[in-house]
Amino acid sequence: MKAHKISDSVYCLHADIEAPDLFEGIWPIPQGVSLNSYIVKGEKIALIDLIRDWGGAPKQLADALKDTGISFDQVDYLILNHLEPDHTGWLREFRQKSPKAEIISTAKGINLVKSFYKITEGLRAVKDGETLDLGKGKVLTFREAPNIHWPETMVTWDGESGTLFPCDAFGSYGILGDRIFDDEYTEAEHAAFEKECLRYYANIVASFSAFVEKAVEKVAGLEIKCVAPSHGIVWRKNPKTIIGRYLKYAAYAKGPAEKEIAVIWGSMYGNTKQGVDAVVRGIAAEGVPYTIHRVPDENVSWVLMDVYKSAGLVIAMPTYEYAMFPPMANVLDIFRRKHITGKTVLRIGSWGWVGGAKKDYEAAIEPLKWTSLESLEWAGAPDEATLKGLEEKGRELARAVLAVR
Ligand SMILES: Cc1cc2nc3c(=O)[nH]c(=O)nc-3n(C[C@H](O)[C@H](O)[C@H](O)COP(=O)(O)O)c2cc1C
């Protein structure tokens, strides 16, 4: 892997991870993910953000570093904006190769270096606004930006090149190959990346949306020429695009989101599915865009992505052992953990003899502050009148979503 020049003194070194395993052990990454590190050179040399030993990352990092003409033992400082192991898992190996490099992070970050890696020497905790002079006029400034996405996180600013190193903020899934900069991608490629960016946000960052807004406020006064995150594209042509995109995503958390409806359904024998089809006919008749997701067939990563950006939801499931259909209970639990609040929602479903999903569902969504339309349940297969009622419910939901402000 080669190094990519951001300015005369700043280089991006990235590792493309195409391993079949899941990101954070949960989220599928069919397009892979990149782990981006950066070299900043003054008289002294700083490496910003590291890697874990995953998918050949150490060799890719070593090759890219070699491409800059720098060896590991020449690195004076390792700056860790975020301690999550995808950026730090290789820390003990790094320490062996770069024994003199001082490890710099927030005080909370330094505590995590000690607890995760049992490294106790050569550590420096920095405070909000503190600077690091690399010489030759190159001064880095550290700004605490907690909870993007762990409590210890900070961003690093290089005023000379106008580069912001925000670690997980402004990141995305997707490997980069030989093209790391926004201006190296076509519009169609950007559209594909944008989907992976939203999925990354919904999966990883959504719960911390208020902190994203705070961090953007904090860097608002900076003349940012380049946003250099730890995953995904480096934004040198239009850095405002990715910052604006993150602010838009952060606003979804407060609701309302896009005037779209995400239909999430599960069914054992097709009775609930017939109801879903009727509701969807109603939504389509009102011209509101919708996406459809069957659980458990579809991985919750993509379900979360569309649910997060949609103002309206349909939750459709049968009763199962006097409670919710288990895959739907699991999805709703993930929605609760990810703070999927402020949605307008229709619940429908079939039952056999006495039902039971209702009570279970109502308890599950209680913390989510959803606006619920009156739900529609039926015994066994839906008859013509029920199907008509379901279609009308779809229209009602679509109109409610269009009316949302
Ligand atoms: C394992 C299992 C458990 C069920 N538990 C209940 C129940 O507790 N209460 C009830 O009214 N119906 C129960 N049913 C019946 C289903 O809710 C009913 O068959 C419904 O029509 C299934 O909808 P579907 O065709 O969309 O899967 C159960 C069915 C199965 C297979």
Coordinates of C-alpha atoms and ligand atoms in Angstrom, one line a residue:
M1 CA 0.0 0.0 0.0
K2 CA 1.4 3.4 -0.9
A3 CA 1.2 6.6 1.1
H4 CA -1.0 9.5 -0.1
K5 CA 0.2 13.0 0.2
I6 CA -2.2 15.5 1.7
S7 CA 0.3 18.3 1.9
D8 CA 4.1 18.6 1.9
S9 CA 4.1 17.5 5.6
V10 CA 1.0 15.3 5.9
Y11 CA 0.5 11.8 4.5
C12 CA -2.3 9.3 4.7
L13 CA -1.4 5.7 5.3
H14 CA -4.3 3.4 5.0
A15 CA -5.0 -0.3 5.3
D16 CA -7.9 -1.8 3.4
I17 CA -9.6 -4.5 5.4
E18 CA -11.5 -7.1 3.3
A19 CA -11.7 -9.8 6.1
P20 CA -14.9 -11.7 6.2
D21 CA -15.5 -11.0 9.9
L22 CA -17.9 -8.4 11.2
F23 CA -17.0 -4.9 12.2
E24 CA -17.3 -4.6 16.0
G25 CA -18.2 -8.3 15.9
I26 CA -21.7 -7.3 14.8
W27 CA -21.9 -5.3 11.5
P28 CA -21.3 -6.9 8.1
I29 CA -18.8 -5.1 5.9
P30 CA -19.3 -6.6 2.4
Q31 CA -17.4 -3.6 0.9
G32 CA -14.7 -3.8 3.6
V33 CA -13.5 -0.9 5.7
S34 CA -10.3 1.1 5.7
L35 CA -8.2 1.9 8.8
N36 CA -6.6 5.3 8.1
S37 CA -3.5 6.5 9.9
Y38 CA -1.6 9.8 9.2
I39 CA 2.0 11.0 9.3
V40 CA 2.6 14.7 10.2
K41 CA 6.1 15.9 9.8
G42 CA 7.9 18.9 11.3
E43 CA 11.4 18.4 12.7
K44 CA 9.7 15.7 14.8
I45 CA 7.4 13.1 13.3
A46 CA 3.9 12.2 14.6
L47 CA 1.8 9.2 13.6
I48 CA -2.0 9.8 14.2
D49 CA -4.3 6.9 14.8
L50 CA -3.1 3.3 14.6
I51 CA -4.5 -0.1 13.4
R52 CA -5.3 -3.5 14.8
D53 CA -3.7 -6.7 13.5
W54 CA -6.6 -7.4 11.1
G55 CA -6.8 -8.3 7.4
G56 CA -3.1 -7.7 6.8
A57 CA -3.2 -4.1 8.2
P58 CA 0.3 -4.2 9.8
K59 CA 1.9 -5.0 6.5
Q60 CA -0.1 -2.4 4.7
L61 CA 0.8 0.2 7.3
A62 CA 4.5 -0.7 7.2
D63 CA 4.5 -0.5 3.4
A64 CA 2.8 2.9 3.3
L65 CA 5.1 4.2 6.0
K66 CA 8.1 3.0 4.0
D67 CA 6.7 4.8 1.0
T68 CA 7.1 8.1 3.0
G69 CA 10.7 7.3 3.6
I70 CA 10.1 7.1 7.4
S71 CA 10.9 4.0 9.5
F72 CA 8.9 3.1 12.6
D73 CA 11.9 3.9 14.9
Q74 CA 11.9 7.5 13.6
V75 CA 8.3 8.2 14.9
D76 CA 8.5 10.6 17.8
Y77 CA 4.8 10.7 18.8
L78 CA 1.9 8.4 18.4
I79 CA -1.3 10.4 18.8
L80 CA -4.4 8.3 19.7
N81 CA -7.6 10.2 19.1
H82 CA -9.6 7.2 20.1
L83 CA -8.7 4.0 21.9
E84 CA -11.1 1.6 20.3
P85 CA -9.0 -1.5 19.4
D86 CA -9.6 -1.1 15.6
H87 CA -7.2 1.9 16.0
T88 CA -5.0 0.6 18.8
G89 CA -5.0 -3.2 18.8
W90 CA -1.5 -3.2 17.3
L91 CA -0.1 -0.9 20.0
R92 CA 2.2 -3.3 21.8
E93 CA 3.8 -4.3 18.5
F94 CA 4.1 -0.6 17.6
R95 CA 5.8 0.1 20.9
Q96 CA 8.4 -2.6 20.1
K97 CA 9.1 -1.1 16.7
S98 CA 9.0 2.5 17.9
P99 CA 10.3 2.4 21.5
K100 CA 11.0 6.1 21.7
A101 CA 7.6 7.2 20.4
E102 CA 5.6 9.0 23.1
I103 CA 2.0 8.0 23.2
I104 CA -0.4 11.0 23.4
S105 CA -4.1 10.9 24.2
T106 CA -6.6 12.5 26.6
A107 CA -6.3 11.6 30.2
K108 CA -9.1 9.1 29.8
G109 CA -7.4 7.7 26.7
I110 CA -4.1 7.2 28.6
N111 CA -6.0 5.3 31.2
L112 CA -7.4 3.0 28.5
V113 CA -3.8 2.5 27.1
K114 CA -2.9 1.3 30.5
S115 CA -5.9 -1.0 31.0
F116 CA -6.0 -2.5 27.5
Y117 CA -2.3 -2.7 26.7
K118 CA -0.6 -2.7 30.0
I119 CA 1.8 0.0 28.8
T120 CA 2.7 2.4 31.6
E121 CA 5.7 4.4 30.3
G122 CA 6.2 7.0 27.6
L123 CA 2.6 8.2 27.9
R124 CA 1.4 11.8 27.8
A125 CA -2.1 13.0 28.6
V126 CA -3.2 16.2 26.9
K127 CA -5.9 18.6 27.8
D128 CA -8.5 20.4 25.6
G129 CA -6.6 23.1 23.6
E130 CA -3.1 21.8 24.4
T131 CA -0.6 21.9 21.5
L132 CA 2.3 19.8 20.3
D133 CA 5.1 21.7 18.5
L134 CA 6.7 19.4 16.0
G135 CA 9.2 22.1 14.8
K136 CA 9.5 23.8 11.5
G137 CA 6.3 25.7 12.3
K138 CA 4.2 22.6 12.5
V139 CA 2.0 22.8 15.6
L140 CA -0.8 20.3 16.4
T141 CA -3.7 21.2 18.6
F142 CA -5.8 18.7 20.5
R143 CA -9.5 19.3 21.2
E144 CA -11.5 17.0 23.4
A145 CA -14.5 15.7 21.6
P146 CA -16.0 13.2 24.0
N147 CA -18.2 10.3 23.0
I148 CA -17.4 10.2 19.3
H149 CA -17.6 7.5 20.0
W150 CA -16.1 6.5 23.4
P151 CA -15.7 8.9 26.3
E152 CA -12.0 9.5 25.7
T153 CA -12.2 10.7 22.2
M154 CA -10.4 13.9 20.9
V155 CA -9.7 15.4 17.5
T156 CA -6.3 16.7 16.3
W157 CA -5.9 19.9 14.2
D158 CA -3.0 20.8 12.0
G159 CA -3.5 24.5 11.3
E160 CA -0.7 24.8 8.8
S161 CA -2.2 22.4 6.3
G162 CA -5.8 23.0 7.5
T163 CA -6.3 19.3 8.2
L164 CA -8.7 17.9 10.8
F165 CA -8.1 14.4 12.2
P166 CA -11.4 13.5 13.8
C167 CA -10.9 9.7 14.0
D168 CA -14.3 7.9 13.9
A169 CA -16.3 11.1 13.2
F170 CA -16.9 11.7 9.5
G171 CA -16.0 8.1 8.7
S172 CA -17.6 5.4 6.6
Y173 CA -17.5 1.7 5.7
G174 CA -15.9 0.8 2.4
I175 CA -12.3 0.2 1.3
L176 CA -10.4 2.8 -0.7
G177 CA -7.8 1.0 -2.9
D178 CA -5.6 3.5 -4.6
R179 CA -8.0 6.4 -4.4
I180 CA -8.4 8.0 -1.0
F181 CA -9.6 11.5 -1.8
D182 CA -13.1 12.7 -2.5
D183 CA -12.1 14.3 -5.8
E184 CA -11.0 10.9 -7.1
Y185 CA -14.5 9.4 -7.0
T186 CA -17.3 9.7 -9.6
E187 CA -20.8 10.8 -8.6
A188 CA -22.0 7.2 -8.8
E189 CA -19.2 6.0 -6.6
H190 CA -20.0 8.8 -4.1
A191 CA -23.6 7.7 -4.1
A192 CA -22.6 4.1 -3.2
F193 CA -20.2 5.5 -0.5
E194 CA -22.9 7.7 0.9
K195 CA -25.0 4.6 1.6
E196 CA -22.1 3.0 3.4
C197 CA -21.6 6.2 5.3
L198 CA -25.2 6.3 6.5
R199 CA -25.0 2.6 7.4
Y200 CA -21.8 3.3 9.4
Y201 CA -23.4 6.3 11.1
A202 CA -26.6 4.4 11.9
N203 CA -24.7 1.4 13.2
I204 CA -21.8 3.1 15.1
V205 CA -22.4 6.8 15.6
A206 CA -26.2 7.4 15.8
S207 CA -26.4 6.9 19.6
F208 CA -23.9 9.8 20.0
S209 CA -25.5 12.3 17.6
A210 CA -25.7 15.1 20.2
F211 CA -22.0 14.8 20.7
V212 CA -21.4 14.9 16.9
E213 CA -23.3 18.3 16.9
K214 CA -21.2 19.5 19.9
A215 CA -17.9 18.5 18.2
V216 CA -18.9 20.2 14.9
E217 CA -19.7 23.4 17.0
K218 CA -16.3 23.1 18.6
V219 CA -14.4 23.1 15.3
A220 CA -16.7 25.6 13.6
G221 CA -14.1 28.4 13.8
L222 CA -11.4 26.4 12.0
E223 CA -10.6 26.9 8.4
I224 CA -10.8 23.2 7.5
K225 CA -9.3 22.4 4.2
C226 CA -9.2 18.7 4.7
V227 CA -11.2 16.2 6.8
A228 CA -9.0 13.1 7.4
P229 CA -11.1 10.5 9.3
S230 CA -9.9 7.1 10.5
H231 CA -12.3 5.2 8.2
G232 CA -13.2 6.0 4.6
I233 CA -12.7 8.8 2.2
V234 CA -10.3 11.8 2.9
W235 CA -12.2 15.0 2.1
R236 CA -9.8 17.6 0.6
K237 CA -12.0 19.1 -2.2
N238 CA -15.3 19.4 -0.4
P239 CA -14.7 18.9 3.4
K240 CA -18.0 20.6 4.0
T241 CA -19.9 17.8 2.3
I242 CA -19.0 15.2 4.9
I243 CA -19.5 17.6 7.8
G244 CA -22.9 18.7 6.4
R245 CA -23.8 15.0 5.9
Y246 CA -22.9 14.2 9.5
L247 CA -25.0 17.1 10.8
K248 CA -27.9 15.9 8.7
Y249 CA -27.6 12.4 10.1
A250 CA -27.3 13.8 13.7
A251 CA -30.5 15.7 13.2
Y252 CA -32.4 12.5 12.3
A253 CA -31.8 11.4 15.9
K254 CA -34.0 14.2 17.1
G255 CA -36.6 13.6 14.4
P256 CA -38.3 14.1 12.1
A257 CA -36.1 12.3 9.5
E258 CA -36.7 11.9 5.8
K259 CA -40.4 11.7 4.6
E260 CA -39.9 8.0 3.9
I261 CA -41.3 4.8 5.5
A262 CA -39.3 1.7 6.5
V263 CA -41.5 -1.4 6.6
I264 CA -40.1 -4.1 8.9
W265 CA -41.9 -7.4 8.9
G266 CA -41.6 -11.0 10.0
S267 CA -44.0 -13.8 9.3
M268 CA -44.1 -17.6 9.9
Y269 CA -46.9 -18.7 7.5
G270 CA -47.7 -15.6 5.4
N271 CA -50.8 -14.3 7.2
T272 CA -48.9 -11.2 8.4
K273 CA -47.2 -10.9 5.0
Q274 CA -50.6 -10.5 3.3
G275 CA -51.3 -7.6 5.6
V276 CA -47.9 -6.0 4.8
D277 CA -48.7 -6.2 1.1
A278 CA -52.0 -4.3 1.7
V279 CA -50.3 -1.6 3.9
V280 CA -47.6 -1.1 1.2
R281 CA -50.3 -0.7 -1.5
G282 CA -51.7 2.2 0.7
I283 CA -48.3 3.8 1.2
A284 CA -47.5 3.6 -2.5
A285 CA -50.9 5.1 -3.4
E286 CA -50.0 8.2 -1.4
G287 CA -46.6 8.4 -3.2
V288 CA -44.4 8.1 -0.2
P289 CA -41.0 6.4 -0.7
Y290 CA -40.6 3.2 1.3
T291 CA -38.2 0.4 1.9
I292 CA -39.1 -3.2 3.0
H293 CA -37.1 -5.4 5.3
R294 CA -37.9 -8.9 6.4
V295 CA -36.5 -10.1 9.8
P296 CA -34.6 -12.2 10.6
D297 CA -33.6 -12.7 6.9
E298 CA -32.1 -9.3 6.5
N299 CA -29.2 -8.3 8.8
V300 CA -30.2 -5.6 11.3
S301 CA -27.3 -3.4 10.0
W302 CA -29.3 -2.5 6.9
V303 CA -32.6 -2.4 8.8
L304 CA -31.1 0.2 11.1
M305 CA -29.8 2.3 8.2
D306 CA -33.3 2.7 6.6
V307 CA -35.1 2.9 9.9
Y308 CA -32.7 5.7 11.1
K309 CA -33.4 7.9 8.1
S310 CA -37.1 7.3 7.8
A311 CA -39.8 9.4 9.6
G312 CA -42.3 6.5 9.4
L313 CA -42.2 2.9 10.3
V314 CA -44.4 -0.2 9.8
I315 CA -43.8 -2.9 12.3
A316 CA -45.5 -6.1 11.2
M317 CA -45.3 -9.5 13.1
P318 CA -47.5 -12.4 14.3
T319 CA -48.0 -13.3 18.0
Y320 CA -45.5 -16.0 19.1
E321 CA -45.9 -17.8 22.4
Y322 CA -48.1 -14.9 23.9
A323 CA -45.5 -12.3 22.9
M324 CA -43.8 -10.7 19.9
F325 CA -42.3 -12.7 17.1
P326 CA -38.7 -13.2 18.5
P327 CA -36.7 -11.8 15.6
M328 CA -38.8 -8.6 15.9
A329 CA -38.3 -8.4 19.6
N330 CA -34.5 -8.6 18.9
V331 CA -34.7 -5.8 16.3
L332 CA -36.8 -3.5 18.6
D333 CA -34.2 -4.1 21.4
I334 CA -31.5 -2.9 19.0
F335 CA -33.6 0.1 18.1
R336 CA -33.8 0.9 21.9
R337 CA -30.1 0.6 22.3
K338 CA -29.5 2.8 19.3
H339 CA -32.0 5.5 20.4
I340 CA -34.2 5.2 17.4
T341 CA -36.7 7.8 18.7
G342 CA -39.2 10.2 17.3
K343 CA -40.8 7.9 14.6
T344 CA -44.4 7.8 13.4
V345 CA -45.4 4.1 13.6
L346 CA -48.0 1.6 12.5
R347 CA -48.0 -1.9 14.0
I348 CA -49.9 -4.8 12.4
G349 CA -50.0 -8.5 12.8
S350 CA -51.9 -11.8 12.8
W351 CA -52.6 -14.1 15.8
G352 CA -54.1 -17.5 16.3
W353 CA -56.2 -17.7 19.4
V354 CA -55.7 -15.0 21.9
G355 CA -52.8 -12.8 20.7
G356 CA -50.1 -11.4 23.0
A357 CA -47.7 -9.4 20.8
K358 CA -49.5 -6.1 21.7
K359 CA -48.5 -6.0 25.4
D360 CA -45.0 -7.1 24.7
Y361 CA -44.6 -4.6 21.9
E362 CA -46.0 -1.7 23.9
A363 CA -43.5 -2.3 26.7
A364 CA -40.6 -2.6 24.2
I365 CA -41.3 0.7 22.5
E366 CA -42.2 2.7 25.6
P367 CA -38.7 4.3 25.9
L368 CA -38.6 5.2 22.2
K369 CA -41.2 8.0 22.3
W370 CA -42.8 7.0 19.0
T371 CA -46.1 8.4 17.8
S372 CA -48.2 5.3 17.3
L373 CA -51.2 5.0 14.9
E374 CA -53.9 2.7 16.2
S375 CA -52.6 -0.8 15.5
L376 CA -54.5 -3.4 13.5
E377 CA -54.4 -7.1 14.4
W378 CA -56.5 -9.9 13.0
A379 CA -57.1 -13.6 13.7
G380 CA -55.6 -16.0 11.2
A381 CA -55.7 -15.0 7.6
P382 CA -56.9 -11.4 6.8
D383 CA -60.3 -11.2 5.1
E384 CA -61.3 -8.7 2.4
A385 CA -62.5 -6.1 4.9
T386 CA -59.3 -6.4 7.0
L387 CA -57.2 -6.1 3.8
K388 CA -59.1 -2.9 2.9
G389 CA -58.6 -1.6 6.4
L390 CA -54.9 -2.3 6.2
E391 CA -54.6 -0.5 2.9
E392 CA -56.3 2.5 4.5
K393 CA -53.9 2.2 7.4
G394 CA -51.0 2.4 4.9
R395 CA -52.5 5.6 3.5
E396 CA -53.0 7.1 6.9
L397 CA -49.4 6.4 7.9
A398 CA -48.2 7.9 4.6
R399 CA -50.3 11.0 5.1
A400 CA -49.0 11.3 8.7
V401 CA -45.4 11.1 7.5
L402 CA -46.0 13.8 4.8
A403 CA -47.5 16.0 7.5
V404 CA -44.6 15.6 9.9
R405 CA -42.5 18.7 10.5
Ligands
LIG1 C1 -44.7 -21.3 17.6 C2 -46.0 -20.5 17.5 C3 -46.4 -19.9 18.6 C4 -47.6 -19.2 18.5 N1 -48.1 -18.5 19.6 C5 -49.3 -17.9 19.6 C6 -49.8 -17.3 20.8 O1 -49.2 -17.2 21.8 N2 -51.0 -16.6 20.7 C7 -51.8 -16.7 19.5 O2 -52.8 -16.1 19.5 N3 -51.3 -17.3 18.4 C8 -50.1 -17.9 18.4 N4 -49.6 -18.5 17.3 C9 -50.4 -18.5 16.1 C10 -49.9 -17.5 15.1 O3 -49.8 -16.2 15.7 C11 -50.8 -17.4 13.9 O4 -50.7 -18.7 13.3 C12 -50.5 -16.3 13.0 O5 -51.5 -16.3 11.9 C13 -49.2 -16.5 12.3 O6 -48.9 -15.4 11.4 P1 -48.0 -15.6 10.2 O7 -48.7 -16.4 9.2 O8 -47.7 -14.2 9.7 O9 -46.7 -16.2 10.7 C14 -48.4 -19.2 17.4 C15 -47.9 -19.9 16.3 C16 -46.7 -20.5 16.3 C17 -46.2 -21.3 15.1

